[in-house]
PDB file of C-alpha atoms in Angstrom:
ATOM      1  CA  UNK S   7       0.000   0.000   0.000  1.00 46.00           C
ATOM      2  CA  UNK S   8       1.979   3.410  -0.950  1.00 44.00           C
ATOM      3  CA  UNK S   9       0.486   6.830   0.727  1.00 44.00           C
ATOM      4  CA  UNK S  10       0.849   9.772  -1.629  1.00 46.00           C
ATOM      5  CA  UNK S  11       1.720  13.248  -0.239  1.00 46.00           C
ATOM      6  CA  UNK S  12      -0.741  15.232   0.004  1.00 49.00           C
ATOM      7  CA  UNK S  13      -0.999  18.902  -2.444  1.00 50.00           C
ATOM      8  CA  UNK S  14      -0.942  21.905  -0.093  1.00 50.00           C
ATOM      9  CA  UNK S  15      -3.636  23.888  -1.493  1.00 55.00           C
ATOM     10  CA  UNK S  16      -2.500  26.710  -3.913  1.00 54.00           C
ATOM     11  CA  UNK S  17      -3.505  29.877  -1.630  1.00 55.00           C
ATOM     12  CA  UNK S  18      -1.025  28.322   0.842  1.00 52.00           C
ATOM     13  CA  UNK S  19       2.046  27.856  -1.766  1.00 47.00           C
ATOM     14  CA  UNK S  20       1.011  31.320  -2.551  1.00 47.00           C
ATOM     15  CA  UNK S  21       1.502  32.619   0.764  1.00 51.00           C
ATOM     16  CA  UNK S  22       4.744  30.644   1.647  1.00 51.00           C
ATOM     17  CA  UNK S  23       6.025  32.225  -1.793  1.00 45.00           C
ATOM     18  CA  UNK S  24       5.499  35.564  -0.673  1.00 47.00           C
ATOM     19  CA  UNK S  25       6.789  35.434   3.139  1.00 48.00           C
ATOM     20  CA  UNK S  26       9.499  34.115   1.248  1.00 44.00           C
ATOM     21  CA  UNK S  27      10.086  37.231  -0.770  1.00 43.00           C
ATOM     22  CA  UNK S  28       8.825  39.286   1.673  1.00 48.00           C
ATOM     23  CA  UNK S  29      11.953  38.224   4.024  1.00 45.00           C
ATOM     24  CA  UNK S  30      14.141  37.943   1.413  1.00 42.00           C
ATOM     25  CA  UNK S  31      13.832  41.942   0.003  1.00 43.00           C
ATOM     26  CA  UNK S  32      14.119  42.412   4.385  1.00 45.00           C
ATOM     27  CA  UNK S  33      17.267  41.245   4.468  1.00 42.00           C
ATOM     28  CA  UNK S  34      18.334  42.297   0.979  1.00 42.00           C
ATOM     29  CA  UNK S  35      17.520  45.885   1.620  1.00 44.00           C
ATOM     30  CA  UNK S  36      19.408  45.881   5.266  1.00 41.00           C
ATOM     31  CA  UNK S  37      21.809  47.929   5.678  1.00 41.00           C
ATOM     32  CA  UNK S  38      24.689  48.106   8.125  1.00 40.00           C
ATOM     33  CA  UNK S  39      24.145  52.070   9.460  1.00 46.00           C
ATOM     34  CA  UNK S  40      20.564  51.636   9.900  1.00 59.00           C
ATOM     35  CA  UNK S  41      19.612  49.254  13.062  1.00 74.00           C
ATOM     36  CA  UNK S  42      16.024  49.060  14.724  1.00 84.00           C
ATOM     37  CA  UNK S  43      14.789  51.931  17.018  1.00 91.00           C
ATOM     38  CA  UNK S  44      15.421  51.407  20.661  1.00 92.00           C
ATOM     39  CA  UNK S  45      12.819  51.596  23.406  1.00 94.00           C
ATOM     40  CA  UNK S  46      13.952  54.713  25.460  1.00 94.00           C
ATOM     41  CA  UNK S  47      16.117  56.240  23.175  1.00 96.00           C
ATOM     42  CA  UNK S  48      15.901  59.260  20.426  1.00 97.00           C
ATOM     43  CA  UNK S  49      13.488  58.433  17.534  1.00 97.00           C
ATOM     44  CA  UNK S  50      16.011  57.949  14.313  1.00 97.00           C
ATOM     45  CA  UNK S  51      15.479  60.312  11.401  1.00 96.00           C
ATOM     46  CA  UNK S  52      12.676  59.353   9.207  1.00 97.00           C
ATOM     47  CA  UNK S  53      11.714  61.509   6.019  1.00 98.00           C
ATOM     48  CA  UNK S  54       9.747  60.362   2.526  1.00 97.00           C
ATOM     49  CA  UNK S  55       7.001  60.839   0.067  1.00 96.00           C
ATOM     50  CA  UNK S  56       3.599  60.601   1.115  1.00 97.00           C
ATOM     51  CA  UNK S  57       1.346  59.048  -1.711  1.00 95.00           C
ATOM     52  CA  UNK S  58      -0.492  62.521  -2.163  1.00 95.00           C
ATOM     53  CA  UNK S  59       2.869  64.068  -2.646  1.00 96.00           C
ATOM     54  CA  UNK S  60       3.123  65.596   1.039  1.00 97.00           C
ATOM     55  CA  UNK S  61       6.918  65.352   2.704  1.00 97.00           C
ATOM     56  CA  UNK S  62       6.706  63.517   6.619  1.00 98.00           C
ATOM     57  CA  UNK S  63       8.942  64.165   8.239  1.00 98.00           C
ATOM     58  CA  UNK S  64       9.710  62.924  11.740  1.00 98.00           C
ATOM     59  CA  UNK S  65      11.523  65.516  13.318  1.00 97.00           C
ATOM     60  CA  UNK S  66       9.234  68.003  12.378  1.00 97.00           C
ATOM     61  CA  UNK S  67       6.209  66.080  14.661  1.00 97.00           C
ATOM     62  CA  UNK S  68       7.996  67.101  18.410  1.00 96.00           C
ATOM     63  CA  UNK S  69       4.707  67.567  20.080  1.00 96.00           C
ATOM     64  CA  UNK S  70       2.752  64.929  18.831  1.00 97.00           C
ATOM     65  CA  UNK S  71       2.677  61.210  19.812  1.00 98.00           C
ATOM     66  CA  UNK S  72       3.355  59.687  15.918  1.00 98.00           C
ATOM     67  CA  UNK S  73       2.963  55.954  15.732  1.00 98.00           C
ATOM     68  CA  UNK S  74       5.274  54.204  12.592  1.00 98.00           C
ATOM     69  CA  UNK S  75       2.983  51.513  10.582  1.00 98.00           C
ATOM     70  CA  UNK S  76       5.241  49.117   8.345  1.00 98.00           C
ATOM     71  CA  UNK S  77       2.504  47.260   6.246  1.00 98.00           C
ATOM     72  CA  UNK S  78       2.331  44.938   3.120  1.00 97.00           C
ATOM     73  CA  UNK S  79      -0.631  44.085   1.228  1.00 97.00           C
ATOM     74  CA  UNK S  80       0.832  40.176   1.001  1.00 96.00           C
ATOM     75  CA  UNK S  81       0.381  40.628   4.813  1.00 97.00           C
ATOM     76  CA  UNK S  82      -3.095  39.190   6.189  1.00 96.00           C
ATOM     77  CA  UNK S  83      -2.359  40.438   9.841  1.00 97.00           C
ATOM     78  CA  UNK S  84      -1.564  44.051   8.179  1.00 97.00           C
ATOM     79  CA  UNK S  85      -4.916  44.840   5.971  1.00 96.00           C
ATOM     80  CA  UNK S  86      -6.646  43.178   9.306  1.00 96.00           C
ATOM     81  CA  UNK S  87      -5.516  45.678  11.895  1.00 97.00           C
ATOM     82  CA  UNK S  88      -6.027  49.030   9.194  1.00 98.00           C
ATOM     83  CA  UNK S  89      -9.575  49.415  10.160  1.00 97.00           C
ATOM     84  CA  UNK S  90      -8.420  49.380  13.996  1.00 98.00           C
ATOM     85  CA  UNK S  91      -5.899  52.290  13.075  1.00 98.00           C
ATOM     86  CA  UNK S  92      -7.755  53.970  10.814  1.00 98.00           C
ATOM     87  CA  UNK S  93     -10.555  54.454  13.441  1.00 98.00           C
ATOM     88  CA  UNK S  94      -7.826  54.964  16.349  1.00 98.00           C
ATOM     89  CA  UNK S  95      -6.788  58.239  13.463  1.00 98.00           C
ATOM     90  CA  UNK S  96      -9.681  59.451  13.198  1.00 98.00           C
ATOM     91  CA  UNK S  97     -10.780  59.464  16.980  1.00 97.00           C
ATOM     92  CA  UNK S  98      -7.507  61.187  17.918  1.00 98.00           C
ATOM     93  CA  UNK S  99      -5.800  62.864  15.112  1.00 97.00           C
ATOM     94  CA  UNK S 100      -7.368  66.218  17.059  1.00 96.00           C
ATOM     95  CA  UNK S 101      -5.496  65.706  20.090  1.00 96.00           C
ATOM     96  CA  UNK S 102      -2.131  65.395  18.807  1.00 96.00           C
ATOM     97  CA  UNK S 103      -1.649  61.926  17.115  1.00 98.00           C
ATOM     98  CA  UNK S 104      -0.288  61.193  13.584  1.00 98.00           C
ATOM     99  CA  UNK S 105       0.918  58.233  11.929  1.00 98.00           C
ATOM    100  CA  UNK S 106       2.368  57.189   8.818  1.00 98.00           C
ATOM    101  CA  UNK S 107       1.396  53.822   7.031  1.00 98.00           C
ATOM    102  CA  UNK S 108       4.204  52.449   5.261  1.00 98.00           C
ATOM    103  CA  UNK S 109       4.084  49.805   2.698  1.00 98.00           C
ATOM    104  CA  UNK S 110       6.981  47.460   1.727  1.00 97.00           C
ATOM    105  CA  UNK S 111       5.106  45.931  -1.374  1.00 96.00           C
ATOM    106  CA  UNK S 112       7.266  45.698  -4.274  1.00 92.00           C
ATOM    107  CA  UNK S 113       7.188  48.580  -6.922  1.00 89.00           C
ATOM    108  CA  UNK S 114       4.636  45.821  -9.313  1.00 92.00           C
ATOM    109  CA  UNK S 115       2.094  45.717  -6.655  1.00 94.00           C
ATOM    110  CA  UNK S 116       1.827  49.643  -6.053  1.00 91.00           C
ATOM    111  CA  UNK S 117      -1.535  49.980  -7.530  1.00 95.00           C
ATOM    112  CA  UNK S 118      -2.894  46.993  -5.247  1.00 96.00           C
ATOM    113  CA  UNK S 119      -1.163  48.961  -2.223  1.00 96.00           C
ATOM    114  CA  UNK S 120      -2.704  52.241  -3.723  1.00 95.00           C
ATOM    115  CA  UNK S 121      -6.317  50.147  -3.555  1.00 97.00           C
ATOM    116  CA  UNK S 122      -5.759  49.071  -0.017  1.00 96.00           C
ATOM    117  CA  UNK S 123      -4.648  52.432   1.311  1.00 97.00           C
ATOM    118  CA  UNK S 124      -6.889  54.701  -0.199  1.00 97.00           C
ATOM    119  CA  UNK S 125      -9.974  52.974   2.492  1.00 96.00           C
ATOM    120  CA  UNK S 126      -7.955  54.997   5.146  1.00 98.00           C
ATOM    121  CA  UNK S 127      -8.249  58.369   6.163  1.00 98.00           C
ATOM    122  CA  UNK S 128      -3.894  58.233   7.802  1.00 98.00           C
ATOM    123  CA  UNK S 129      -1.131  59.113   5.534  1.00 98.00           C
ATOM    124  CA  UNK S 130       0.246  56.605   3.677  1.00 97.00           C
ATOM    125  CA  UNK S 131       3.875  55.805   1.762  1.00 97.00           C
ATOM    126  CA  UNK S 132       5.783  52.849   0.412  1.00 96.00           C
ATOM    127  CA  UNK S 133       8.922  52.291   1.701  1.00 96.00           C
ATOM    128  CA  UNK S 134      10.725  53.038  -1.498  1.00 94.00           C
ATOM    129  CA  UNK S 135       9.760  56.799  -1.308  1.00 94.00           C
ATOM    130  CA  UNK S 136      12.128  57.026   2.262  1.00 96.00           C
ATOM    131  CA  UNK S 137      14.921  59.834   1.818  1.00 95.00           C
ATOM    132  CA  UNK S 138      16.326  59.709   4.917  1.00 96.00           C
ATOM    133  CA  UNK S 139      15.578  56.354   6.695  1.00 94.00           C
ATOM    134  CA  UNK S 140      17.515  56.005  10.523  1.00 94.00           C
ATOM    135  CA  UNK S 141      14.540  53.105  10.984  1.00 95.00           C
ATOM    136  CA  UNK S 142      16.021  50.649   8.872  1.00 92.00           C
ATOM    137  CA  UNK S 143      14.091  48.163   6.991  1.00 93.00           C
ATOM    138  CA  UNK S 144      11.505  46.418   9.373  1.00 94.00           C
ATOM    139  CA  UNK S 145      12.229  43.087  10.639  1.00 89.00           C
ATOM    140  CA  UNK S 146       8.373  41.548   9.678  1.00 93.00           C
ATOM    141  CA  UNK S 147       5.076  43.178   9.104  1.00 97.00           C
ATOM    142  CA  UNK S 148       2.856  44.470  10.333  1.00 97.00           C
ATOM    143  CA  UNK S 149       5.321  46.476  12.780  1.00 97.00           C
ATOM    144  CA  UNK S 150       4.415  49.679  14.183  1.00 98.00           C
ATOM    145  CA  UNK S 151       6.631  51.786  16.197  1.00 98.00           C
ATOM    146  CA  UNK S 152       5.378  54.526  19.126  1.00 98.00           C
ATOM    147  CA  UNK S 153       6.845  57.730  18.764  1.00 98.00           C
ATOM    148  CA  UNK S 154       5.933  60.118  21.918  1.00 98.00           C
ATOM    149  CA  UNK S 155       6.116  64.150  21.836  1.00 97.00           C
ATOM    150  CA  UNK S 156       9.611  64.353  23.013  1.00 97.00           C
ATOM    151  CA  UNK S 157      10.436  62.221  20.236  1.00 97.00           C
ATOM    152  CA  UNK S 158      11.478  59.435  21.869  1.00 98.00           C
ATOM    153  CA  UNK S 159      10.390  55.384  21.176  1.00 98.00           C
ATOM    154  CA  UNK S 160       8.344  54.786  23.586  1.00 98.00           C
ATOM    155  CA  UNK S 161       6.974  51.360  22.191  1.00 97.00           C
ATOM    156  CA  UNK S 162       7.351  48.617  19.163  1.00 96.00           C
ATOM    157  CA  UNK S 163       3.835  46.520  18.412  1.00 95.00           C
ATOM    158  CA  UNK S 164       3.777  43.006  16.304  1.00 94.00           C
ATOM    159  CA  UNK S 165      -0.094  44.157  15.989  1.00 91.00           C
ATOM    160  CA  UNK S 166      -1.909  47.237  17.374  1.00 92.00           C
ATOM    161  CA  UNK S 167      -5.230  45.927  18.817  1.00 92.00           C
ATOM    162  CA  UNK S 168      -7.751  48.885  19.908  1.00 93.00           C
ATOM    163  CA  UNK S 169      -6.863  47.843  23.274  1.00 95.00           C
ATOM    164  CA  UNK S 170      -3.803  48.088  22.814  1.00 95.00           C
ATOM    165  CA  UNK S 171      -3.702  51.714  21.409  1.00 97.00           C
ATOM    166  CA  UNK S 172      -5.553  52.615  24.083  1.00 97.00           C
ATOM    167  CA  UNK S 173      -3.925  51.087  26.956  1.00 97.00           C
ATOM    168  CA  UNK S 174      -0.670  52.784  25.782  1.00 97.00           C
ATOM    169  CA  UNK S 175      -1.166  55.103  23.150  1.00 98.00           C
ATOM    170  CA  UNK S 176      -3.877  57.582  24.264  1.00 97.00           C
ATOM    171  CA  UNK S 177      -2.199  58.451  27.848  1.00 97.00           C
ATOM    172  CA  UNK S 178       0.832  59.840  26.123  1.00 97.00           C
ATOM    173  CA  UNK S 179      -1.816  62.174  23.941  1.00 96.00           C
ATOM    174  CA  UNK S 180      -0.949  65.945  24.461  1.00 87.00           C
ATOM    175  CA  UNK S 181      -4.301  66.903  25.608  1.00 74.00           C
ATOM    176  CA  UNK S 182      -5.313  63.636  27.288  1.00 67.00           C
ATOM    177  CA  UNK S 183      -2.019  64.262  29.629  1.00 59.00           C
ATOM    178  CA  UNK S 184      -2.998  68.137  29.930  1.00 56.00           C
ATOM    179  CA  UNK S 185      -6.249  66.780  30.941  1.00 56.00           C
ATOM    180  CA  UNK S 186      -4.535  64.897  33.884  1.00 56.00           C
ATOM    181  CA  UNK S 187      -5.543  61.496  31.703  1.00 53.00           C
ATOM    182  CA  UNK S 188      -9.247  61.249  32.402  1.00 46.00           C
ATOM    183  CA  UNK S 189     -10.720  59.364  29.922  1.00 43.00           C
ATOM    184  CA  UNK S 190     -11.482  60.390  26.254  1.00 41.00           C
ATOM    185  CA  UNK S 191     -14.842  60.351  24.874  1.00 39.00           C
TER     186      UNK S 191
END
């Protein structure tokens, strides 16, 4: 009696194909001056090309709490979590948040990435529009980093849960700490 092996269904060759690629352009676009922000320390230098055509620019963000979203559109847990930070934007953009979505899709899938971050009201960018990158390319996706208004990181997330954002992001809000942190509405 012989026992074939068993196909793996195509959708998951497809997504072992592109983790694959996905870590391989990671560690093909490392380099060996940029290294990971540190918890505690200075936020690195971070300045590109929004997809509207707008510069970010880190630096120029002391007094607001920016959070750092490395995304892909290959990336199921990314596109899952977008709604939770789009909706975390909206609800405290006015009190000194901002955040950047960055995609590391490869220049052939911009339009999908264009389709996927056009549903969200946060600036967006792909990674290949950075000018001045001190971040370094992220380690996985999604990644987000937590930027606070001295410009230091004050947290790296795997995921950013509502919770989550709340627990930790919304007490280091300008006006929520002003407010002596009661809670926001």
């Amino acid at each position: 009696m012989s026992v074939a092996a068993a196909k793996p269904p195509a959708n998951a060759w497809a997504s072992r194909v592109a983790a694959a690629v996905g870590i391989l352009w990671l560690t093909s676009a490392a380099t060996p001056t940029s290294a990971a922000p540190r918890i505690g320390e200075r936020a690195p230098t971070l300045v590109l090309s929004e997809l509207d055509g707008k510069t970010f620019d880190l630096a120029k963000l002391r007094g607001q709490v920016v959070l750092v979203n490395y995304w892909a559109t290959w990336c199921a847990p990314c596109r899952k979590e977008m709604p939770t930070l789009d909706a975390f934007y909206r609800r405290h953009h006015d009190e000194g948040f901002e955040m950047i979505g960055i995609s590391i899709d490869f220049p052939r899938d911009v339009e999908k990435m264009r389709r996927a971050a056009a549903a969200v009201t946060y600036p967006t960018a792909v990674a290949s529009a950075i000018t001045d990158d001190g971040f370094g390319p992220p380690g996985g996706v999604p990644l987000s980093y937590l930027i606070d208004a001295d410009g230091l990181v004050r947290d790296m997330f795997i995921a950013a849960p509502n919770k989550l954002l709340d627990d930790v992001v919304v007490p280091l809000l300008p006006r929520h700490a002003a407010s002596g942190g009661g809670s926001t509405p």
